[in-house]
Coordinates of C-alpha atoms in Angstrom, one line a residue:
M1 CA -10.9 29.5 -22.2
T2 CA -9.3 27.5 -25.0
E3 CA -5.7 26.6 -24.3
Q4 CA -3.2 28.4 -26.6
P5 CA -0.8 26.5 -28.8
A6 CA 2.7 26.6 -27.5
R7 CA 4.1 28.7 -30.3
R8 CA 2.3 31.8 -31.4
L9 CA 3.3 33.9 -34.4
L10 CA 1.8 37.3 -35.3
L11 CA 2.3 39.0 -38.7
V12 CA 1.3 42.6 -39.5
H13 CA 0.8 43.5 -43.2
A14 CA -0.6 46.4 -45.1
H15 CA -2.8 44.8 -47.8
P16 CA -4.1 41.4 -48.8
D17 CA -1.4 39.6 -50.9
D18 CA 1.6 41.1 -48.9
E19 CA 1.5 38.2 -46.5
S20 CA 1.6 35.5 -49.2
I21 CA 4.4 37.2 -51.1
N22 CA 6.6 38.0 -48.1
N23 CA 5.8 35.2 -45.7
G24 CA 3.7 32.5 -47.3
A25 CA 6.1 29.7 -46.9
T26 CA 6.8 30.7 -43.3
M27 CA 3.2 30.9 -42.4
A28 CA 2.4 27.5 -44.1
R29 CA 5.3 25.8 -42.3
Y30 CA 4.4 27.0 -38.8
A31 CA 0.7 26.4 -39.3
A32 CA 1.5 22.8 -40.4
E33 CA 3.8 22.4 -37.4
G34 CA 0.9 23.3 -35.0
A35 CA 1.8 26.9 -34.2
R36 CA -0.9 29.5 -33.9
V37 CA -0.4 31.8 -36.9
T38 CA -2.3 35.1 -36.7
L39 CA -2.4 37.6 -39.5
V40 CA -3.5 41.2 -39.1
T41 CA -4.0 43.1 -42.4
C42 CA -4.3 46.9 -42.1
T43 CA -6.4 47.7 -45.2
L44 CA -8.3 45.9 -47.9
G45 CA -6.2 47.3 -50.7
E46 CA -9.1 49.2 -52.3
L47 CA -6.7 51.2 -54.6
G48 CA -4.8 48.2 -56.0
E49 CA -4.3 47.9 -59.7
V50 CA -6.3 45.0 -61.1
I51 CA -4.6 42.5 -63.5
P52 CA -7.4 40.4 -65.0
P53 CA -9.4 42.5 -67.6
G54 CA -12.6 40.8 -66.5
L55 CA -12.2 42.2 -63.0
R56 CA -11.1 45.7 -63.8
H57 CA -14.6 47.0 -63.2
L58 CA -13.8 46.5 -59.5
T59 CA -12.8 49.7 -57.7
G60 CA -12.9 51.2 -54.2
A61 CA -15.0 49.3 -51.7
A62 CA -16.1 46.7 -54.3
L63 CA -12.4 45.8 -54.9
G64 CA -11.7 45.8 -51.2
E65 CA -14.5 43.3 -50.6
Y66 CA -13.3 41.1 -53.5
R67 CA -9.8 41.2 -52.1
R68 CA -11.1 40.2 -48.7
G69 CA -12.4 37.0 -50.4
E70 CA -9.0 36.5 -52.1
L71 CA -7.4 36.8 -48.6
T72 CA -9.7 34.1 -47.3
A73 CA -8.8 31.8 -50.1
A74 CA -5.1 32.4 -49.7
M75 CA -5.3 31.7 -46.0
A76 CA -7.0 28.4 -46.7
E77 CA -4.1 27.5 -49.0
L78 CA -1.6 28.3 -46.2
G79 CA -3.6 26.5 -43.5
V80 CA -4.1 29.7 -41.4
A81 CA -7.4 30.1 -39.6
D82 CA -6.8 33.3 -37.7
F83 CA -6.7 36.3 -39.9
R84 CA -8.1 39.7 -39.1
L85 CA -8.5 43.3 -40.3
L86 CA -7.0 46.0 -38.1
G87 CA -9.8 47.5 -36.1
G88 CA -12.4 45.6 -38.2
A89 CA -13.3 45.6 -41.9
G90 CA -13.3 49.1 -43.4
R91 CA -11.6 50.8 -40.4
Y92 CA -8.6 51.9 -42.5
Q93 CA -8.6 52.4 -46.2
D94 CA -5.8 52.0 -48.8
S95 CA -3.6 55.1 -49.0
G96 CA -2.4 54.6 -52.6
M97 CA 1.2 55.1 -53.7
M98 CA 3.4 57.7 -52.1
G99 CA 2.8 61.3 -53.3
L100 CA -0.7 60.7 -54.7
P101 CA -3.7 62.8 -53.6
D102 CA -5.1 59.6 -52.0
N103 CA -2.6 60.0 -49.2
D104 CA -4.6 63.0 -48.0
D105 CA -7.9 61.1 -47.5
P106 CA -8.7 61.3 -43.8
A107 CA -10.0 57.7 -44.0
C108 CA -6.8 56.3 -45.3
F109 CA -4.3 54.4 -43.2
W110 CA -1.5 56.8 -43.8
Q111 CA -3.6 59.5 -42.0
A112 CA -4.4 57.3 -39.1
D113 CA -3.2 58.3 -35.6
V114 CA -0.5 55.8 -34.8
D115 CA -1.4 55.3 -31.2
T116 CA -5.1 54.8 -32.0
A117 CA -4.3 52.2 -34.7
A118 CA -1.8 50.6 -32.4
A119 CA -4.4 50.2 -29.7
H120 CA -6.4 48.0 -32.1
L121 CA -3.4 45.8 -32.6
V122 CA -2.7 45.7 -28.9
E123 CA -6.1 44.1 -28.4
V124 CA -5.0 41.3 -30.7
I125 CA -1.6 40.9 -29.0
L126 CA -3.1 40.6 -25.5
E127 CA -5.5 38.0 -26.8
V128 CA -3.0 35.9 -28.8
R129 CA 0.1 36.6 -26.7
P130 CA 2.6 36.0 -29.5
Q131 CA 6.2 35.2 -28.8
V132 CA 7.1 36.4 -32.3
L133 CA 5.9 39.4 -34.4
V134 CA 6.9 39.9 -38.1
T135 CA 6.4 43.2 -40.0
Y136 CA 8.3 45.6 -42.3
D137 CA 11.2 47.8 -41.7
E138 CA 10.9 51.6 -41.2
H139 CA 10.7 52.1 -45.0
G140 CA 7.9 49.6 -45.3
G141 CA 10.2 47.5 -47.5
Y142 CA 9.8 49.8 -50.5
G143 CA 8.3 53.0 -49.4
H144 CA 4.5 52.5 -49.8
P145 CA 2.7 54.7 -47.2
D146 CA 0.6 51.8 -45.9
H147 CA 3.7 49.6 -45.4
I148 CA 5.5 52.4 -43.6
Q149 CA 2.4 53.0 -41.4
A150 CA 2.1 49.2 -40.7
H151 CA 5.7 49.3 -39.5
R152 CA 5.0 52.3 -37.2
V153 CA 1.8 50.8 -35.8
A154 CA 3.3 47.3 -35.2
M155 CA 6.3 48.7 -33.5
R156 CA 4.3 51.0 -31.3
A157 CA 1.9 48.2 -30.5
V158 CA 4.8 46.2 -29.2
E159 CA 5.6 49.0 -26.8
L160 CA 2.0 49.5 -25.7
A161 CA 1.4 45.8 -25.2
A162 CA 4.5 45.5 -23.0
D163 CA 3.1 48.3 -20.8
A164 CA -0.2 46.4 -20.7
G165 CA 1.3 43.1 -19.6
W166 CA 2.5 41.2 -22.6
E167 CA 6.1 41.7 -23.9
I168 CA 6.8 40.1 -27.3
P169 CA 10.2 38.4 -27.0
K170 CA 11.2 38.6 -30.6
V171 CA 10.4 41.1 -33.5
Y172 CA 11.5 40.5 -37.0
W173 CA 11.5 42.6 -40.2
N174 CA 11.0 41.0 -43.6
R175 CA 14.3 40.8 -45.6
V176 CA 15.9 39.4 -48.8
P177 CA 19.7 39.0 -48.7
R178 CA 21.3 40.7 -51.7
T179 CA 23.3 37.8 -53.0
V180 CA 20.2 35.5 -52.9
G181 CA 18.3 38.1 -54.9
E182 CA 21.1 38.6 -57.4
Q183 CA 21.3 34.8 -58.0
A184 CA 17.5 34.5 -58.4
F185 CA 17.3 37.3 -60.9
A186 CA 20.2 35.8 -62.8
R187 CA 18.2 32.5 -63.1
L188 CA 15.2 34.5 -64.2
Q189 CA 17.1 35.9 -67.2
G190 CA 17.7 32.3 -68.4
D191 CA 14.0 31.3 -67.8
L192 CA 12.3 34.5 -69.1
A193 CA 11.6 33.3 -72.6
A194 CA 9.4 30.5 -71.3
L195 CA 7.4 32.8 -69.0
P196 CA 4.2 34.7 -69.9
F197 CA 5.6 38.0 -68.7
G198 CA 6.9 40.8 -71.0
K199 CA 10.2 41.4 -69.3
A200 CA 12.1 40.8 -66.1
G201 CA 12.0 43.2 -63.1
V202 CA 15.2 44.1 -61.3
L203 CA 16.4 43.5 -57.7
D204 CA 15.4 47.0 -56.7
D205 CA 11.7 46.0 -57.3
V206 CA 12.0 43.6 -54.4
P207 CA 11.1 45.0 -50.9
G208 CA 13.5 44.6 -48.0
V209 CA 16.7 43.8 -49.9
V210 CA 19.7 44.2 -47.6
D211 CA 23.4 43.1 -47.4
D212 CA 23.7 39.5 -46.4
E213 CA 25.3 40.3 -43.0
R214 CA 22.0 41.9 -41.8
I215 CA 20.1 38.6 -42.2
T216 CA 19.7 36.9 -38.8
T217 CA 17.2 34.3 -39.7
E218 CA 16.2 32.1 -42.7
I219 CA 13.2 29.9 -42.8
D220 CA 13.4 27.0 -45.2
G221 CA 9.9 26.8 -46.7
T222 CA 10.7 24.7 -49.7
G223 CA 8.4 22.0 -48.5
Y224 CA 5.6 24.5 -48.6
A225 CA 6.4 26.0 -52.0
A226 CA 3.1 24.7 -53.5
A227 CA 1.1 26.3 -50.7
K228 CA 2.8 29.6 -51.1
S229 CA 2.4 29.6 -54.9
A230 CA -1.3 28.7 -54.5
A231 CA -1.8 31.4 -51.9
M232 CA -0.2 34.0 -54.1
A233 CA -2.3 32.8 -57.1
A234 CA -5.5 33.2 -54.9
H235 CA -4.7 37.0 -55.0
A236 CA -5.6 37.0 -58.7
T237 CA -6.5 40.6 -58.9
Q238 CA -2.9 41.5 -57.9
I239 CA -0.6 38.6 -58.8
E240 CA 0.0 36.4 -61.8
V241 CA 2.1 33.3 -60.9
S242 CA 4.0 31.1 -63.3
G243 CA 6.1 28.3 -61.8
A244 CA 8.9 29.8 -59.7
Y245 CA 8.1 33.3 -60.8
F246 CA 5.4 35.9 -60.6
A247 CA 4.4 39.4 -61.7
L248 CA 2.3 42.2 -60.3
S249 CA 0.3 44.7 -62.4
N250 CA 3.5 46.0 -64.0
E251 CA 4.0 42.7 -65.7
L252 CA 7.6 42.5 -64.7
A253 CA 8.7 39.0 -63.7
Q254 CA 10.4 38.4 -60.4
P255 CA 11.4 35.3 -58.3
L256 CA 9.0 33.6 -55.9
F257 CA 11.2 32.9 -52.9
T258 CA 10.4 29.8 -50.9
T259 CA 13.2 30.3 -48.4
E260 CA 12.2 33.4 -46.5
Y261 CA 14.6 35.7 -44.7
Y262 CA 14.3 38.0 -41.7
E263 CA 16.2 40.5 -39.5
L264 CA 15.8 40.2 -35.8
V265 CA 15.4 43.7 -34.4
R266 CA 14.1 42.9 -30.9
G267 CA 15.3 39.9 -28.9
E268 CA 18.4 37.9 -28.5
H269 CA 20.1 35.7 -31.1
G270 CA 23.4 33.8 -31.2
S271 CA 26.4 34.4 -33.4
T272 CA 25.1 32.1 -36.1
R273 CA 22.1 32.4 -38.4
E274 CA 18.8 31.1 -36.9
T275 CA 16.6 28.6 -38.8
D276 CA 13.6 29.1 -36.5
L277 CA 11.8 32.3 -35.6
F278 CA 11.2 30.8 -32.1
A279 CA 14.9 30.1 -31.6
G280 CA 15.9 30.8 -28.0
I281 CA 12.4 31.0 -26.7
E282 CA 11.5 28.3 -24.1
V283 CA 8.4 26.5 -25.4
P284 CA 7.2 23.7 -23.2
G285 CA 7.5 20.3 -24.9
I286 CA 9.3 21.7 -28.0
E287 CA 13.0 21.5 -28.7
S288 CA 14.0 24.1 -31.2
P289 CA 17.5 25.5 -31.0
G290 CA 17.1 26.8 -34.6
I291 CA 20.7 27.8 -35.0
E292 CA 22.9 26.6 -37.8
G293 CA 25.3 27.9 -40.4
T294 CA 27.0 31.2 -40.2
S295 CA 25.6 34.7 -40.4

């Protein structure tokens, strides 16, 4: 049996591209530092809106397979070798936006039995034995059914894995501190004229925005900004990147964050803000207090 890296990080996301937008810099940084970074993606995003006109013929399963290729390219940019689809390719399909008839498809992730789906994730947890898991909050960051379900499945899998013999010490939800978002959108207004996007989005477009005091952890990924940007650009059906900004199919510009923020929801942290997802976890041969600044 191959010996595991000392630090092991598991991320659970809904569709290809979510990981690069939310955690690309974090993933690239930990992968470069020798941690095992494992990504589990719950669907292939078969219902995503396609940006490039030349690819708009892709729909359904064909789009999902294409996005699987984009995910592979993005992971190469981030240096992540271990990425999987929950339950295997095609197990769960994209559910579409909340309130659409697609939500009622028995094959979609939104309709999946949570315990059954969580059992697939438990298999990964028991193999990888992560000390840290990252996923969305209970609203999925912005209310998409697949994001909400990814949250439910991930949190249930944490419980089931503990019963099966592996307790994950720390669980985080993706966040953006409100003041950081406000400052970034203010800069965007000044830069908008030079960008290829029609107009700017608003802070409410960004998933997981919370008041600053809820942020427990910030990961400085500025050294991996190019990797994150390249990974996002690899998801070309879904994302258009321009410098420090990007847009989705709505063509509304928003900031590309290279410092990424988290809220610790399971595990212990100190009175000051962490700078390491593994802070407080005893890892042989690695000193990582990861505490600085104020929360």
